[in-house]
Coordinates of C-alpha atoms in Angstrom, one line a residue:
X563 CA 413.0 165.8 129.4
X564 CA 410.2 164.4 128.3
X565 CA 408.1 161.5 130.0
X566 CA 409.6 158.9 128.0
X567 CA 412.9 160.1 129.9
X568 CA 411.5 160.5 133.0
X569 CA 410.9 156.4 132.6
X570 CA 413.9 155.6 131.9
X571 CA 415.9 157.7 134.3
X572 CA 413.8 156.3 137.0
X573 CA 415.0 152.9 135.9
X574 CA 417.8 152.8 135.9
X575 CA 417.7 154.2 139.3
X576 CA 416.4 151.1 140.5
X577 CA 418.7 148.9 139.1
X578 CA 421.3 150.8 140.6
X579 CA 419.6 150.1 143.7
X580 CA 419.0 146.1 142.2
X581 CA 415.6 146.8 142.7
X582 CA 414.2 144.8 139.4
X583 CA 410.9 144.8 140.0
X584 CA 410.7 148.5 140.4
X585 CA 412.6 148.7 137.1
X586 CA 410.5 146.9 135.3
X587 CA 407.6 148.5 136.0
X588 CA 409.1 152.1 135.1
X589 CA 410.7 150.0 131.6
X590 CA 407.5 148.9 131.6
X591 CA 405.9 152.0 130.9
X592 CA 408.5 153.5 127.9
X593 CA 406.4 153.7 124.3
X594 CA 407.8 152.7 121.4
X595 CA 408.7 155.8 119.4
X596 CA 411.5 156.4 122.1
X597 CA 414.6 156.2 120.3
X598 CA 416.4 154.2 122.9
X599 CA 412.8 151.6 123.0
X600 CA 414.8 148.6 121.5
X601 CA 417.2 149.2 124.5
X602 CA 414.3 148.8 126.9
X603 CA 413.2 145.9 126.2
X604 CA 416.5 144.0 127.0
X605 CA 416.7 145.4 129.9
X606 CA 413.5 144.3 130.6
X607 CA 414.9 140.9 130.0
X608 CA 417.8 141.0 131.9
X609 CA 415.5 142.5 134.8
X610 CA 413.1 139.4 134.1
X611 CA 416.0 136.8 134.5
X612 CA 417.4 138.7 137.8
X613 CA 413.5 137.4 139.4
X614 CA 413.5 134.0 138.0
X615 CA 410.9 134.8 135.9
X616 CA 411.5 132.6 132.7
X617 CA 408.5 131.5 131.3
X618 CA 408.1 135.9 130.5
X619 CA 411.0 136.5 129.0
X620 CA 410.3 134.3 126.3
X621 CA 406.3 135.4 125.8
X622 CA 408.9 139.9 126.1
X623 CA 411.5 138.0 123.8
X624 CA 408.6 138.6 121.0
X625 CA 408.3 141.8 121.9
X626 CA 411.8 142.6 121.0
X627 CA 412.7 144.6 118.2
X628 CA 414.6 142.3 116.5
X629 CA 416.1 144.6 112.9
X630 CA 419.0 145.8 115.1
X631 CA 421.6 142.8 115.1
X632 CA 423.7 143.6 118.4
X633 CA 420.4 143.7 119.9
X634 CA 418.8 141.0 118.7
X635 CA 422.2 138.9 119.7
X636 CA 422.1 140.0 123.3
X637 CA 418.0 139.4 123.7
X638 CA 418.9 136.0 122.4
X639 CA 421.9 135.0 125.2
X640 CA 418.7 136.7 127.5
X641 CA 416.3 133.9 125.6
X642 CA 419.5 131.4 125.7
X643 CA 420.0 131.8 129.6
X644 CA 415.8 131.6 130.2
X645 CA 415.5 128.8 127.9
X646 CA 418.1 126.9 130.1
X647 CA 416.8 127.6 133.6
X648 CA 413.9 126.1 131.6
X649 CA 415.6 123.1 130.5
X650 CA 414.3 123.2 127.0
X651 CA 417.3 122.0 125.5
X652 CA 415.8 121.5 122.3
X653 CA 414.8 125.0 122.0
X654 CA 418.6 126.0 123.3
X655 CA 420.2 124.3 120.6
X656 CA 417.5 125.9 117.6
X657 CA 418.6 129.6 118.9
X658 CA 422.4 128.5 119.2
X659 CA 422.2 127.1 115.5
X660 CA 419.9 130.2 114.5
X661 CA 422.7 132.4 115.9
X662 CA 425.8 130.7 113.6
X663 CA 427.9 132.5 115.5
X664 CA 431.6 132.2 115.4
X665 CA 434.9 131.4 117.3
X666 CA 435.9 135.7 118.2
X667 CA 432.5 136.5 118.4
X668 CA 431.9 138.3 122.0
X669 CA 428.7 136.8 122.6
X670 CA 430.2 133.3 122.1
X671 CA 431.9 131.6 124.8
X672 CA 428.0 132.5 126.1
X673 CA 426.3 131.1 123.9
X674 CA 428.5 127.7 123.6
X675 CA 428.4 127.0 127.2
X676 CA 424.6 127.0 126.9
X677 CA 424.9 124.8 124.1
X678 CA 427.3 122.2 125.8
X679 CA 425.0 122.3 128.3
X680 CA 422.3 121.4 126.0
X681 CA 424.1 118.6 124.7
X682 CA 424.9 117.2 128.0
X683 CA 421.1 117.8 128.6
X684 CA 419.7 115.6 125.7
X685 CA 422.6 113.3 125.8
X686 CA 422.7 112.6 122.1
X687 CA 425.7 111.3 120.7
X688 CA 425.2 113.0 117.6
X689 CA 424.6 116.3 118.8
X690 CA 427.2 115.7 122.0
X691 CA 429.8 115.8 119.2
X692 CA 428.3 118.1 116.8
X693 CA 428.8 120.8 120.3
X694 CA 431.9 119.4 120.9
X695 CA 434.3 119.3 118.5
X696 CA 433.3 123.1 118.0
X697 CA 434.2 124.2 122.2
X698 CA 437.9 122.2 121.5
X699 CA 438.5 123.8 118.6
X700 CA 438.3 127.2 119.9
X701 CA 441.7 128.2 121.6
X702 CA 439.2 131.3 123.1
X703 CA 437.0 128.3 124.7
X704 CA 439.5 126.6 126.5
X705 CA 440.1 128.1 129.4
X706 CA 436.5 129.8 129.7
X707 CA 435.6 128.8 133.8
X708 CA 431.7 128.5 132.3
X709 CA 433.0 125.2 130.0
X710 CA 434.1 121.8 131.6
X711 CA 436.6 121.4 128.9
X712 CA 437.7 118.0 130.5
X713 CA 434.3 116.6 130.2
X714 CA 434.2 118.0 126.8
X715 CA 436.7 115.3 126.0
X716 CA 435.3 112.4 127.8
X717 CA 432.4 112.9 126.0
X718 CA 434.1 113.0 122.7
X719 CA 436.0 110.2 123.7
X720 CA 432.3 107.9 124.6
X721 CA 431.0 108.8 121.3
X722 CA 434.0 108.0 119.9
X723 CA 434.2 104.0 122.1
X724 CA 430.4 103.7 121.6
X725 CA 431.2 103.9 117.8
X726 CA 433.7 101.4 118.6
X727 CA 436.2 103.6 116.7
X728 CA 439.5 103.2 119.8
X729 CA 442.0 105.0 117.9
X730 CA 439.5 108.8 118.5
X731 CA 438.6 107.7 121.9
X732 CA 442.5 107.6 122.5
X733 CA 443.0 110.7 121.2
X734 CA 440.4 112.6 122.7
X735 CA 441.8 110.8 125.8
X736 CA 445.8 112.2 124.7
X737 CA 443.6 115.2 123.5
X738 CA 442.2 116.1 127.5
X739 CA 445.7 115.0 129.3
X740 CA 447.5 117.6 127.0
X741 CA 444.9 120.3 127.6
X742 CA 445.3 119.6 131.9
X743 CA 448.8 120.2 131.7
X744 CA 448.4 122.7 128.9
X745 CA 446.2 124.7 131.8
X746 CA 447.9 124.1 134.5
X747 CA 451.2 125.7 132.4
X748 CA 449.4 128.9 131.7
X749 CA 448.2 129.4 135.7
X750 CA 452.0 128.9 136.3
X751 CA 452.7 131.6 133.9
X752 CA 450.1 133.9 135.0
X753 CA 451.7 133.4 138.6
X754 CA 455.4 134.1 137.7
X755 CA 455.6 130.4 137.9
X756 CA 458.3 129.6 135.2
X757 CA 460.1 126.6 136.1
X758 CA 456.5 124.7 137.2
X759 CA 454.9 126.6 133.9
X760 CA 457.9 125.0 131.8
X761 CA 457.4 120.9 133.5
X762 CA 453.9 121.0 132.5
X763 CA 454.3 122.4 129.3
X764 CA 456.6 119.4 128.7
X765 CA 454.2 117.2 129.6
X766 CA 451.6 118.5 126.6
X767 CA 451.6 115.3 123.6
X768 CA 453.2 116.4 120.8
X769 CA 450.4 114.6 119.1
X770 CA 447.8 117.2 121.0
X771 CA 446.6 120.4 119.6
X772 CA 448.0 121.7 122.0
X773 CA 451.1 121.1 121.6
X774 CA 452.0 124.5 119.3
X775 CA 450.7 126.5 122.4
X776 CA 452.7 124.7 125.0
X777 CA 455.6 125.1 122.6
X778 CA 455.4 129.0 122.1
X779 CA 454.5 129.2 126.2
X780 CA 457.3 126.9 127.3
X781 CA 459.8 129.6 125.3
X782 CA 458.6 132.9 127.0
X783 CA 458.7 131.3 130.4
X784 CA 462.6 129.6 129.8
X785 CA 463.2 133.9 128.5
X786 CA 461.3 135.0 131.8
X787 CA 464.0 132.7 133.1
X788 CA 467.4 133.9 131.7
X789 CA 467.3 130.4 129.6
X790 CA 467.6 131.7 126.2
X791 CA 469.7 129.1 124.5
X792 CA 466.8 126.6 125.2
X793 CA 464.6 128.8 124.6
X794 CA 466.1 129.3 121.2
X795 CA 466.5 125.8 120.8
X796 CA 462.8 124.9 121.7
X797 CA 462.0 126.8 119.4
X798 CA 463.0 125.0 116.1
X799 CA 459.9 122.2 117.0
X800 CA 457.6 124.9 117.0
X801 CA 454.9 123.9 114.0
X802 CA 455.5 127.2 111.6
X803 CA 452.4 126.8 109.6
X804 CA 450.6 127.1 113.7
X805 CA 449.2 130.7 114.2
X806 CA 451.0 130.5 117.0
X807 CA 454.4 131.0 115.1
X808 CA 454.8 134.1 115.4
X809 CA 454.5 134.8 119.3
X810 CA 457.1 132.2 119.1
X811 CA 459.4 134.5 117.0
X812 CA 458.7 136.7 119.2
X813 CA 459.8 135.1 121.9
X814 CA 462.6 133.8 120.1
X815 CA 463.5 137.6 119.2
X816 CA 463.5 138.6 123.1
X817 CA 466.0 135.8 123.7
X818 CA 468.1 136.8 121.1
X819 CA 468.3 140.0 122.3
X820 CA 469.5 138.6 125.5
X821 CA 472.2 137.0 124.3
X822 CA 473.3 140.4 121.8
X823 CA 472.9 138.5 119.3
X824 CA 471.4 141.2 117.5
X825 CA 471.3 140.3 113.9
X826 CA 469.5 136.9 114.6
X827 CA 467.1 138.7 116.7
X828 CA 466.1 140.9 113.7
X829 CA 465.9 137.9 111.5
X830 CA 463.7 136.6 114.0
X831 CA 462.0 139.9 113.6
X832 CA 461.5 140.2 109.5
X833 CA 459.0 136.8 110.2
X834 CA 456.0 138.3 112.2
X835 CA 453.6 140.0 110.2
X836 CA 452.1 143.3 110.7
X837 CA 448.8 141.9 111.3
X838 CA 449.3 140.3 115.0
X839 CA 448.1 142.6 117.4
X840 CA 451.7 142.7 119.3
X841 CA 453.2 143.8 116.5
X842 CA 454.3 147.5 118.3
X843 CA 456.0 145.6 120.7
X844 CA 458.3 142.8 118.6
X845 CA 458.4 146.4 116.7
X846 CA 460.0 148.6 119.4
X847 CA 462.2 145.4 120.6
X848 CA 463.9 145.5 117.4
X849 CA 464.2 149.3 117.2
X850 CA 466.6 147.5 120.5
X851 CA 468.4 145.1 118.4
X852 CA 469.7 147.8 115.1
X853 CA 470.7 149.8 117.7
X854 CA 472.8 148.0 119.9
X855 CA 473.8 146.2 116.9
X856 CA 474.7 149.5 115.5
X857 CA 472.4 149.1 112.2
X858 CA 471.8 153.3 112.5
X859 CA 470.3 152.9 108.8
X860 CA 467.8 149.6 109.7
X861 CA 466.8 152.1 112.5
X862 CA 465.7 154.8 112.0
X863 CA 463.2 152.9 109.6
X864 CA 462.2 150.6 111.9
X865 CA 461.3 154.2 114.5
X866 CA 459.5 155.7 111.0
X867 CA 457.7 152.6 111.1
X868 CA 456.9 153.0 114.9
X869 CA 456.2 156.5 114.9
X870 CA 453.6 156.0 111.9
X871 CA 451.8 153.5 113.7
X872 CA 451.9 155.0 117.2
X873 CA 452.4 158.4 117.1
X874 CA 454.5 158.6 119.8
X875 CA 457.2 160.2 121.4
X876 CA 459.1 157.8 122.0
X877 CA 460.2 156.4 117.6
X878 CA 460.4 160.2 116.9
X879 CA 463.5 160.4 119.3
X880 CA 464.6 157.3 118.5
X881 CA 464.5 158.6 114.8
X882 CA 465.9 161.7 115.4
X883 CA 469.4 159.4 117.7
X884 CA 469.1 156.9 114.1
X885 CA 470.4 160.4 112.4
X886 CA 472.6 161.5 115.1
X887 CA 474.8 158.2 114.9
X888 CA 474.8 158.9 111.5
X889 CA 476.4 161.5 111.8
X890 CA 473.9 164.1 110.1
X891 CA 473.8 166.4 112.5
X892 CA 471.3 169.2 111.0
X893 CA 468.7 166.5 110.2
X894 CA 468.2 165.7 114.2
X895 CA 467.6 169.4 114.5
X896 CA 465.6 169.9 111.3
X897 CA 463.2 166.9 112.5
X898 CA 463.5 167.2 116.3
X899 CA 463.4 170.6 117.0
X900 CA 460.8 173.0 117.5
X901 CA 460.9 176.7 118.2
X902 CA 458.3 179.3 119.8
X903 CA 458.6 182.5 118.1
X904 CA 456.3 183.5 120.3
X905 CA 457.8 182.6 123.5
X906 CA 461.3 183.2 121.8
X907 CA 462.0 179.7 123.7
X908 CA 463.4 176.8 121.9
X909 CA 461.9 172.8 122.4
X910 CA 460.7 170.1 120.5
X911 CA 457.8 168.8 120.1
X912 CA 458.5 166.0 122.1
X913 CA 454.8 165.7 125.3
X914 CA 456.5 162.8 127.4
X915 CA 459.2 164.3 129.8
X916 CA 462.1 161.3 129.5
X917 CA 461.4 161.8 125.6
X918 CA 461.4 165.7 125.7
X919 CA 464.1 165.5 128.1
X920 CA 466.5 162.7 125.9
X921 CA 465.6 164.7 122.4
X922 CA 466.6 168.6 123.7
X923 CA 469.8 167.3 125.0
X924 CA 470.7 165.6 121.7
X925 CA 470.0 168.4 119.4
X926 CA 471.7 170.5 122.0
X927 CA 474.8 167.8 121.6
X928 CA 473.9 168.1 117.7
X929 CA 474.6 171.8 117.5
X930 CA 477.8 171.9 119.5
X931 CA 479.0 169.3 116.9
X932 CA 477.9 171.5 114.5
X933 CA 479.6 174.8 116.0
X934 CA 477.1 176.6 117.7
X935 CA 477.9 176.6 121.5
X936 CA 475.7 179.5 122.6
X937 CA 472.5 177.8 120.8
X938 CA 474.1 174.7 122.5
X939 CA 474.2 175.5 126.0
X940 CA 470.3 176.8 125.6
X941 CA 469.4 174.0 125.4
X942 CA 471.5 172.1 127.9
X943 CA 470.5 174.1 130.3
X944 CA 466.4 173.3 129.7
X945 CA 467.3 169.4 130.6

């Protein structure tokens, strides 16, 4: 171990003990040729923030190698913290614009929190409007505890009022009231208070930008309340152009499955794009729809797609089950059977106990239906 590694190790120990002064002294010894040097510079900034030495953060920031984008972004976050504490609001906004981050970036919420504090600190209407609109147009920021969304709408309404734009002022007031109801609905939904969630979502204005989310979430709450017919009816109000439309469709799919309307559930599933992050879940539900609706060819194809996406055992078993339902018993065996010739033991390639047991039984059943009772019994004995 070279000296730089020893010093880094000592710094890590000090950090674990919460001794930032000592950690900083060790980090200051590390030389630029160390392959982790750029990250140690970040740690220095973090230590200085913990110690409340904000002016020094501004100076040390100049020493950070900014050629690595990841390092540059994290260093900028530390810089924003220091600038905010020092109330250098104009500089905060300069850094915010320089970063030019879009919604969805890992540090976006933190950057926008500092940008809003700076906008409030400066009190300039154009800046309040610019930063405020950027915040309320980002769904990921609507429930961020570090950004006071209610205040953002109040300030936007105030700016509109000072422009004598009464229509815009009223719009932001509606947005604020709708956001507050949406917030209460999301909170109730997270606590399993589905009736309260539905009531809060119902107060969101159809003219609000939050309306689509309130509908999508309310459909899910109604399904949890076993009020599927209401959920399906409510889905008709969902704006199809909304990026939350697939969420509403997924909840409708679940409602239709519960009502045993499997063809309609499959139709709802067919409209959900594969790009959504929850696609494996709705695909699994579609397999159930096809199975219960006796659409075994479709069940096989859906299970095959699920297996290709996840490589998990359950969809492979469902491929075998669909093939069994279609009466193609030898194909089931060819799909699921895996024989260990060295151990002279028969089995299947599935690892999960439940799926393996089901597959073993299914293989045995297929052998029985094909008239090979001896081999069938060997499989039944393993279940």
